[in-house]
Short mmCIF file of C-alpha atoms and ligand atoms in Angstrom, two decimals:
data_model
loop_
_atom_site.label_atom_id
_atom_site.label_comp_id
_atom_site.label_asym_id
_atom_site.label_seq_id
_atom_site.Cartn_x
_atom_site.Cartn_y
_atom_site.Cartn_z
CA MET A 20 56.40 94.41 124.23
CA ASN A 21 58.04 91.12 122.47
CA LYS A 22 61.42 91.97 120.08
CA ARG A 23 61.03 92.47 117.07
CA ILE A 24 61.67 90.80 113.58
CA LEU A 25 62.20 92.33 110.32
CA THR A 26 63.10 90.79 107.25
CA GLY A 27 62.96 90.09 103.70
CA ASP A 28 62.81 89.00 99.90
CA ARG A 29 63.45 90.74 96.94
CA PRO A 30 59.77 90.59 94.37
CA THR A 31 62.08 89.12 91.66
CA GLY A 32 60.16 85.83 90.30
CA PRO A 33 58.78 83.01 93.10
CA LEU A 34 61.46 81.83 96.10
CA HIS A 35 62.93 78.63 95.77
CA LEU A 36 64.51 76.09 98.84
CA GLY A 37 68.17 78.28 98.94
CA HIS A 38 65.42 81.35 100.71
CA TYR A 39 63.86 78.88 103.09
CA VAL A 40 66.50 77.17 104.24
CA GLY A 41 68.23 79.95 104.79
CA SER A 42 65.70 82.45 105.65
CA LEU A 43 62.45 81.28 105.81
CA GLN A 44 62.09 78.02 107.69
CA ASN A 45 63.07 80.54 111.30
CA ARG A 46 60.61 83.25 110.25
CA VAL A 47 58.43 79.53 110.80
CA LYS A 48 59.95 78.43 113.78
CA LEU A 49 60.51 82.29 115.37
CA GLN A 50 57.30 83.86 114.18
CA HIS A 51 54.78 83.17 117.54
CA GLU A 52 58.03 84.57 119.80
CA TYR A 53 58.35 87.50 117.30
CA ASP A 54 57.08 90.08 117.00
CA THR A 55 57.49 89.68 112.70
CA TYR A 56 57.49 92.09 109.71
CA VAL A 57 58.63 90.14 106.99
CA LEU A 58 59.09 92.56 103.60
CA ILE A 59 58.42 92.22 99.79
CA ALA A 60 61.06 94.25 99.01
CA ASP A 61 59.84 95.62 95.63
CA VAL A 62 61.93 99.08 95.48
CA GLN A 63 65.42 97.20 96.34
CA ALA A 64 64.63 94.96 92.99
CA LEU A 65 63.93 97.85 90.85
CA THR A 66 67.80 98.31 92.06
CA ASP A 67 68.56 95.84 88.47
CA ASN A 68 64.89 95.24 87.36
CA PHE A 69 64.01 99.09 85.83
CA GLU A 70 63.43 98.10 83.18
CA HIS A 71 60.72 94.78 83.74
CA PRO A 72 59.37 97.17 86.35
CA GLU A 73 55.70 96.23 84.59
CA LYS A 74 56.37 92.55 86.61
CA LEU A 75 56.99 93.52 90.05
CA GLY A 76 52.49 93.98 90.59
CA ASP A 77 52.62 89.76 89.89
CA ASN A 78 56.32 88.70 91.64
CA ILE A 79 54.37 90.61 95.10
CA PHE A 80 52.34 88.50 94.97
CA GLN A 81 54.10 85.15 94.10
CA VAL A 82 55.60 85.93 96.85
CA ALA A 83 53.19 86.43 98.74
CA LEU A 84 51.99 83.12 98.22
CA ASP A 85 55.37 81.90 99.21
CA TYR A 86 54.74 83.20 102.66
CA LEU A 87 51.54 81.18 103.03
CA ALA A 88 52.59 78.05 101.25
CA VAL A 89 55.11 77.94 103.54
CA GLY A 90 53.30 78.29 106.98
CA LEU A 91 53.95 81.59 107.46
CA ASP A 92 51.01 82.41 109.88
CA PRO A 93 48.49 86.58 108.87
CA GLU A 94 47.05 86.52 111.83
CA LYS A 95 50.58 87.34 113.00
CA VAL A 96 53.78 88.92 110.08
CA LYS A 97 52.72 91.58 108.50
CA PHE A 98 53.50 91.69 105.54
CA VAL A 99 54.25 94.91 103.94
CA VAL A 100 55.46 95.47 100.32
CA GLN A 101 57.88 98.38 100.89
CA SER A 102 57.18 100.63 98.36
CA MET A 103 54.19 101.17 99.66
CA VAL A 104 56.03 102.83 102.83
CA PRO A 105 57.22 105.38 101.50
CA GLU A 106 59.00 107.13 105.00
CA LEU A 107 61.64 104.30 104.22
CA THR A 108 63.02 106.28 101.31
CA GLU A 109 63.18 109.26 104.33
CA LEU A 110 65.54 107.70 105.76
CA THR A 111 67.81 106.22 103.18
CA ILE A 112 67.64 109.38 102.19
CA TYR A 113 69.22 110.21 105.59
CA PHE A 114 71.44 107.59 106.19
CA MET A 115 73.49 108.66 103.27
CA ASN A 116 75.30 111.01 105.67
CA LEU A 117 76.22 108.44 107.95
CA VAL A 118 77.53 106.34 105.06
CA THR A 119 80.83 107.19 102.89
CA VAL A 120 81.33 105.90 99.46
CA ALA A 121 84.67 103.31 100.35
CA THR A 122 82.30 101.74 102.88
CA LEU A 123 80.21 100.64 100.43
CA GLU A 124 82.99 99.72 97.80
CA ARG A 125 84.00 97.30 100.03
CA ASN A 126 81.10 95.55 100.52
CA PRO A 127 81.37 91.89 99.44
CA THR A 128 77.74 91.03 98.64
CA VAL A 129 77.54 93.59 96.20
CA LYS A 130 81.02 93.78 94.66
CA GLU A 131 79.54 89.77 93.71
CA GLU A 132 76.35 90.99 92.26
CA ILE A 133 77.29 93.98 89.82
CA LYS A 134 81.11 91.27 88.57
CA GLN A 135 77.22 88.78 88.47
CA ARG A 136 75.18 91.93 86.75
CA ASN A 137 77.00 92.77 83.96
CA PHE A 138 75.17 96.37 83.98
CA VAL A 139 76.71 97.47 80.07
CA LYS A 140 76.13 100.81 81.26
CA GLY A 141 77.43 100.49 84.34
CA VAL A 142 77.38 100.20 87.89
CA PRO A 143 73.53 102.46 89.03
CA VAL A 144 72.74 104.31 91.88
CA GLY A 145 70.89 102.72 93.17
CA PHE A 146 71.47 99.35 92.77
CA TRP A 147 75.21 100.59 93.97
CA SER A 148 73.96 102.03 98.05
CA TYR A 149 70.68 98.74 98.14
CA PRO A 150 73.07 98.27 101.01
CA ILE A 151 71.88 102.06 102.81
CA SER A 152 68.38 102.14 101.69
CA GLN A 153 68.47 97.85 103.48
CA ALA A 154 69.42 99.89 106.81
CA ALA A 155 66.69 102.23 106.76
CA ASP A 156 64.34 99.26 106.27
CA ILE A 157 66.10 96.85 108.95
CA THR A 158 65.95 100.05 111.63
CA ILE A 159 62.91 101.49 109.88
CA PHE A 160 60.76 98.44 112.17
CA LYS A 161 63.49 98.55 115.35
CA ALA A 162 64.02 94.95 114.09
CA ASP A 163 66.44 93.48 117.35
CA LEU A 164 66.67 90.07 114.47
CA VAL A 165 67.62 89.53 110.89
CA PRO A 166 66.51 85.79 109.71
CA VAL A 167 69.53 86.09 106.39
CA GLY A 168 71.16 84.01 104.83
CA GLU A 169 75.44 84.21 104.42
CA ASP A 170 75.97 86.41 101.80
CA GLN A 171 73.64 88.67 103.61
CA LEU A 172 75.71 89.53 106.86
CA PRO A 173 77.54 92.95 105.49
CA MET A 174 74.21 94.05 104.75
CA ILE A 175 73.74 93.79 108.03
CA GLU A 176 76.78 94.71 108.99
CA GLN A 177 75.98 98.19 107.13
CA ALA A 178 73.14 98.74 109.47
CA ARG A 179 74.79 98.08 112.84
CA GLU A 180 77.27 100.45 111.92
CA ILE A 181 74.34 102.81 110.43
CA VAL A 182 72.29 102.37 114.22
CA ARG A 183 76.02 103.35 116.24
CA ARG A 184 76.67 106.83 114.45
CA PHE A 185 72.99 108.47 114.24
CA ASN A 186 72.83 106.99 117.70
CA ARG A 187 76.02 108.39 119.00
CA LEU A 188 74.57 111.62 116.73
CA TYR A 189 71.33 112.52 117.29
CA ALA A 190 70.25 110.77 119.87
CA LYS A 191 69.51 106.69 120.86
CA VAL A 192 66.04 106.01 119.06
CA LEU A 193 67.52 103.05 115.86
CA VAL A 194 67.92 99.75 117.91
CA GLU A 195 71.50 97.45 116.66
CA PRO A 196 70.01 94.97 115.16
CA ARG A 197 71.52 90.65 114.69
CA ALA A 198 72.15 89.10 111.75
CA MET A 199 70.60 85.22 112.81
CA LEU A 200 71.20 82.64 109.76
CA GLY A 201 69.51 78.96 109.03
CA ALA A 202 70.04 76.49 110.33
CA VAL A 203 72.34 75.36 106.81
CA ALA A 204 74.51 79.08 105.57
CA ARG A 205 74.16 77.92 102.53
CA LEU A 206 72.28 76.36 99.68
CA PRO A 207 74.20 75.51 96.43
CA GLY A 208 72.83 75.77 93.32
CA THR A 209 71.49 72.57 91.75
CA ASP A 210 74.71 73.09 89.74
CA GLY A 211 76.76 73.04 92.82
CA GLY A 212 77.42 76.86 92.31
CA ALA A 213 78.20 78.28 95.13
CA LYS A 214 74.32 79.30 95.17
CA MET A 215 71.12 79.02 94.02
CA SER A 216 70.17 82.05 91.84
CA LYS A 217 67.20 82.91 89.62
CA SER A 218 69.87 84.34 86.79
CA LEU A 219 72.32 81.31 87.35
CA GLY A 220 68.99 78.46 86.47
CA ASN A 221 69.91 75.79 89.20
CA CYS A 222 66.84 76.78 91.95
CA ILE A 223 64.81 74.80 93.29
CA TYR A 224 61.59 76.93 93.22
CA LEU A 225 58.71 76.44 97.12
CA GLY A 226 56.14 76.00 93.83
CA ASP A 227 58.09 73.52 91.83
CA SER A 228 55.49 70.97 90.54
CA SER A 229 56.33 66.60 90.93
CA GLU A 230 57.72 66.67 87.47
CA GLN A 231 59.60 69.81 87.46
CA VAL A 232 61.33 68.30 91.29
CA ARG A 233 61.90 65.34 89.86
CA LYS A 234 63.59 66.33 85.92
CA ARG A 235 66.38 69.75 88.42
CA VAL A 236 67.21 66.11 90.97
CA MET A 237 67.51 63.87 88.34
CA SER A 238 70.10 66.37 86.71
CA MET A 239 71.71 67.43 89.77
CA PHE A 240 75.83 67.89 88.65
CA THR A 241 76.91 65.24 91.38
CA ASP A 242 80.87 64.05 91.94
CA PRO A 243 82.77 65.15 89.12
CA THR A 244 85.91 63.03 89.62
CA ARG A 245 83.19 59.86 89.87
CA ILE A 246 82.65 57.94 86.42
CA HIS A 247 81.09 54.61 86.93
CA PRO A 248 78.64 53.81 89.36
CA THR A 249 82.06 51.52 91.06
CA ASP A 250 84.04 54.14 91.30
CA PRO A 251 84.74 55.66 95.38
CA GLY A 252 82.27 58.22 95.51
CA HIS A 253 83.03 61.78 97.73
CA VAL A 254 80.27 62.78 99.46
CA GLU A 255 81.59 65.98 101.09
CA GLY A 256 81.19 68.74 98.93
CA ASN A 257 78.91 67.14 96.67
CA PRO A 258 75.22 68.80 96.36
CA VAL A 259 73.22 66.03 95.60
CA PHE A 260 74.48 64.50 99.77
CA THR A 261 74.36 67.62 101.06
CA TYR A 262 70.29 68.43 100.56
CA HIS A 263 69.94 64.95 101.67
CA ASP A 264 71.52 66.54 104.87
CA VAL A 265 68.97 69.07 104.72
CA PHE A 266 65.82 66.93 103.70
CA ASN A 267 65.64 64.10 103.99
CA PRO A 268 64.33 62.79 107.01
CA ASP A 269 66.10 59.45 106.73
CA LYS A 270 68.08 60.09 108.77
CA ALA A 271 69.77 56.09 108.21
CA GLU A 272 68.28 56.05 104.89
CA VAL A 273 71.44 58.94 104.64
CA GLU A 274 74.10 57.18 106.35
CA ALA A 275 73.71 53.98 103.99
CA LEU A 276 73.58 56.12 101.24
CA LYS A 277 77.20 57.73 102.21
CA GLU A 278 78.26 54.53 103.25
CA ARG A 279 77.65 52.66 99.92
CA TYR A 280 78.48 55.64 97.21
CA ARG A 281 82.21 56.70 99.01
CA LYS A 282 82.72 52.45 98.55
CA GLY A 283 81.28 52.22 94.98
CA THR A 284 78.36 50.61 95.46
CA VAL A 285 75.44 53.02 94.55
CA GLY A 286 75.11 54.67 91.48
CA ASP A 287 74.38 57.97 91.65
CA VAL A 288 70.31 57.65 89.84
CA GLU A 289 69.36 55.89 93.26
CA VAL A 290 70.65 58.75 94.98
CA LYS A 291 69.14 61.29 93.44
CA GLN A 292 65.77 59.25 92.86
CA LYS A 293 65.92 59.55 97.14
CA LEU A 294 66.66 63.35 97.46
CA PHE A 295 63.82 63.19 94.34
CA ALA A 296 61.97 61.52 96.32
CA ALA A 297 63.04 63.00 99.51
CA LEU A 298 62.39 65.89 98.13
CA ASP A 299 58.87 66.01 96.71
CA SER A 300 57.88 64.52 100.61
CA PHE A 301 58.74 67.95 101.64
CA LEU A 302 57.03 70.33 98.82
CA ALA A 303 54.32 68.87 98.83
CA PRO A 304 52.27 70.25 101.18
CA ILE A 305 53.40 73.35 100.30
CA ARG A 306 51.86 73.54 96.92
CA GLU A 307 49.21 72.24 98.14
CA ARG A 308 48.55 75.76 100.57
CA ARG A 309 50.59 77.47 97.87
CA ALA A 310 47.21 76.23 95.53
CA GLU A 311 44.81 76.96 97.49
CA PHE A 312 46.25 80.50 98.39
CA ALA A 313 46.42 81.73 94.78
CA ALA A 314 43.17 80.54 93.92
CA GLN A 315 41.96 83.64 96.43
CA PRO A 316 43.46 86.37 95.12
CA LYS A 317 40.76 88.49 96.96
CA ARG A 318 42.29 87.54 100.52
CA VAL A 319 46.00 86.98 99.33
CA HIS A 320 45.34 90.85 98.52
CA GLU A 321 44.48 91.73 101.71
CA ILE A 322 46.66 90.30 103.62
CA ILE A 323 49.14 92.46 102.56
CA ILE A 324 46.67 95.30 101.88
CA GLU A 325 46.46 94.48 106.30
CA GLY A 326 49.88 93.57 106.76
CA THR A 327 51.77 96.99 104.90
CA ARG A 328 49.06 99.43 106.81
CA LYS A 329 50.11 97.53 110.36
CA GLY A 330 54.35 97.54 108.81
CA ARG A 331 53.60 101.48 108.12
CA ALA A 332 52.93 102.62 110.84
CA VAL A 333 56.26 101.54 113.17
CA ALA A 334 57.30 103.44 109.85
CA GLN A 335 55.94 106.50 110.38
CA SER A 336 56.73 106.12 114.68
CA THR A 337 59.57 105.68 114.01
CA MET A 338 60.40 108.49 111.96
CA ASN A 339 58.99 111.21 114.12
CA GLU A 340 61.48 110.28 116.56
CA VAL A 341 64.01 110.16 113.73
CA ARG A 342 63.03 113.72 112.68
CA THR A 343 62.63 114.85 116.70
CA ALA A 344 66.20 113.46 116.58
CA MET A 345 67.72 115.07 114.34
CA LYS A 346 66.16 118.01 115.29
CA ILE A 347 63.65 118.49 111.67
CA THR A 348 60.42 119.00 113.29
CA TYR A 349 60.17 122.78 112.09
CA LYS A 350 56.92 124.85 113.14
CA PHE A 351 56.71 127.72 111.19
CA GLU A 352 53.62 129.03 112.76
N1 LIG B 408 69.05 91.93 99.73
C1 LIG B 408 67.28 91.45 100.70
C2 LIG B 408 68.07 90.03 99.52
O1 LIG B 408 68.50 89.80 98.43
C3 LIG B 408 66.15 91.03 99.84
C4 LIG B 408 65.61 92.37 101.87
C5 LIG B 408 65.71 93.91 101.70
C6 LIG B 408 65.79 91.94 102.80
N2 LIG B 408 65.30 93.83 102.50
C7 LIG B 408 65.44 93.64 103.49
C8 LIG B 408 66.47 90.99 104.13
C9 LIG B 408 65.45 93.76 105.22
C10 LIG B 408 66.33 91.27 105.34
C11 LIG B 408 66.46 92.99 105.61
O2 LIG B 408 67.28 88.66 99.41
#
């Protein structure tokens, strides 16, 4: 039997280049080798969007379009909608007994997200404890491998701890997952910030039009110490060059630009124009496939329903083992 992959995304909107580099690229690469499930995590998206549940339906569709657009093959990969697998909720509740409050409070990603979100009425328990439900996501599928961006490493670590505790306490039912990082650990935002994030407005989306991409690239942050195009510039830590390294297949062009930039013989505009050209040819086929599927909503819905059906079957089978291990298979006959 093939080893399994489980990973997922919150459907809070369309996916961007950060998602691509962090995880989508690995999923596309490994989909033929691994039995792959991708979770459209609408329940997790609710943890910080519970005031706008009406957006979830369309966002789920948008995320599925992005999956298809980047080349996930629906004959191979199962797209699973989280809320349609109620077994996940059950496993989350059992896992809650295996995690301490102190451990949750130490999770660096959750801490950072809480800071960004500025919850006016205090941190909802649902948000604060989402690493537990994410551990259920991963383990109900008995995933061996979880392709994710760097920010998700604490979630995988939490899942591994829960698995060890569960298996020691009850029976060896669950699989300890491994994280797999993207080729680039973290893609900075177009503003040079640590990462692309919808709430920061520093993203390039996979479905963006040529014009939108051009505008974003031309307004990107570069080297803040450089005032004139004749000043020697910094390449390291300059997001425009980070993107060149990732998305421009013409390595000779990138090297030449870097050299001229360091010497102060090339302006930001030319560097950005070349980046736009590279990005646009990377995104063009993705954009095209996205539009093709967007024109066939019924087909996309079928793909989601079929993936979820298969995913749920796996979840149900794991839950039978979990309940047996926990001795909650009472038969009152
Ligand atoms: N937390 C992930 C994100 O914000 C989404 C996610 C939910 C996930 N469940 C998962 C990722 C399980 C990996 C495995 O992008």
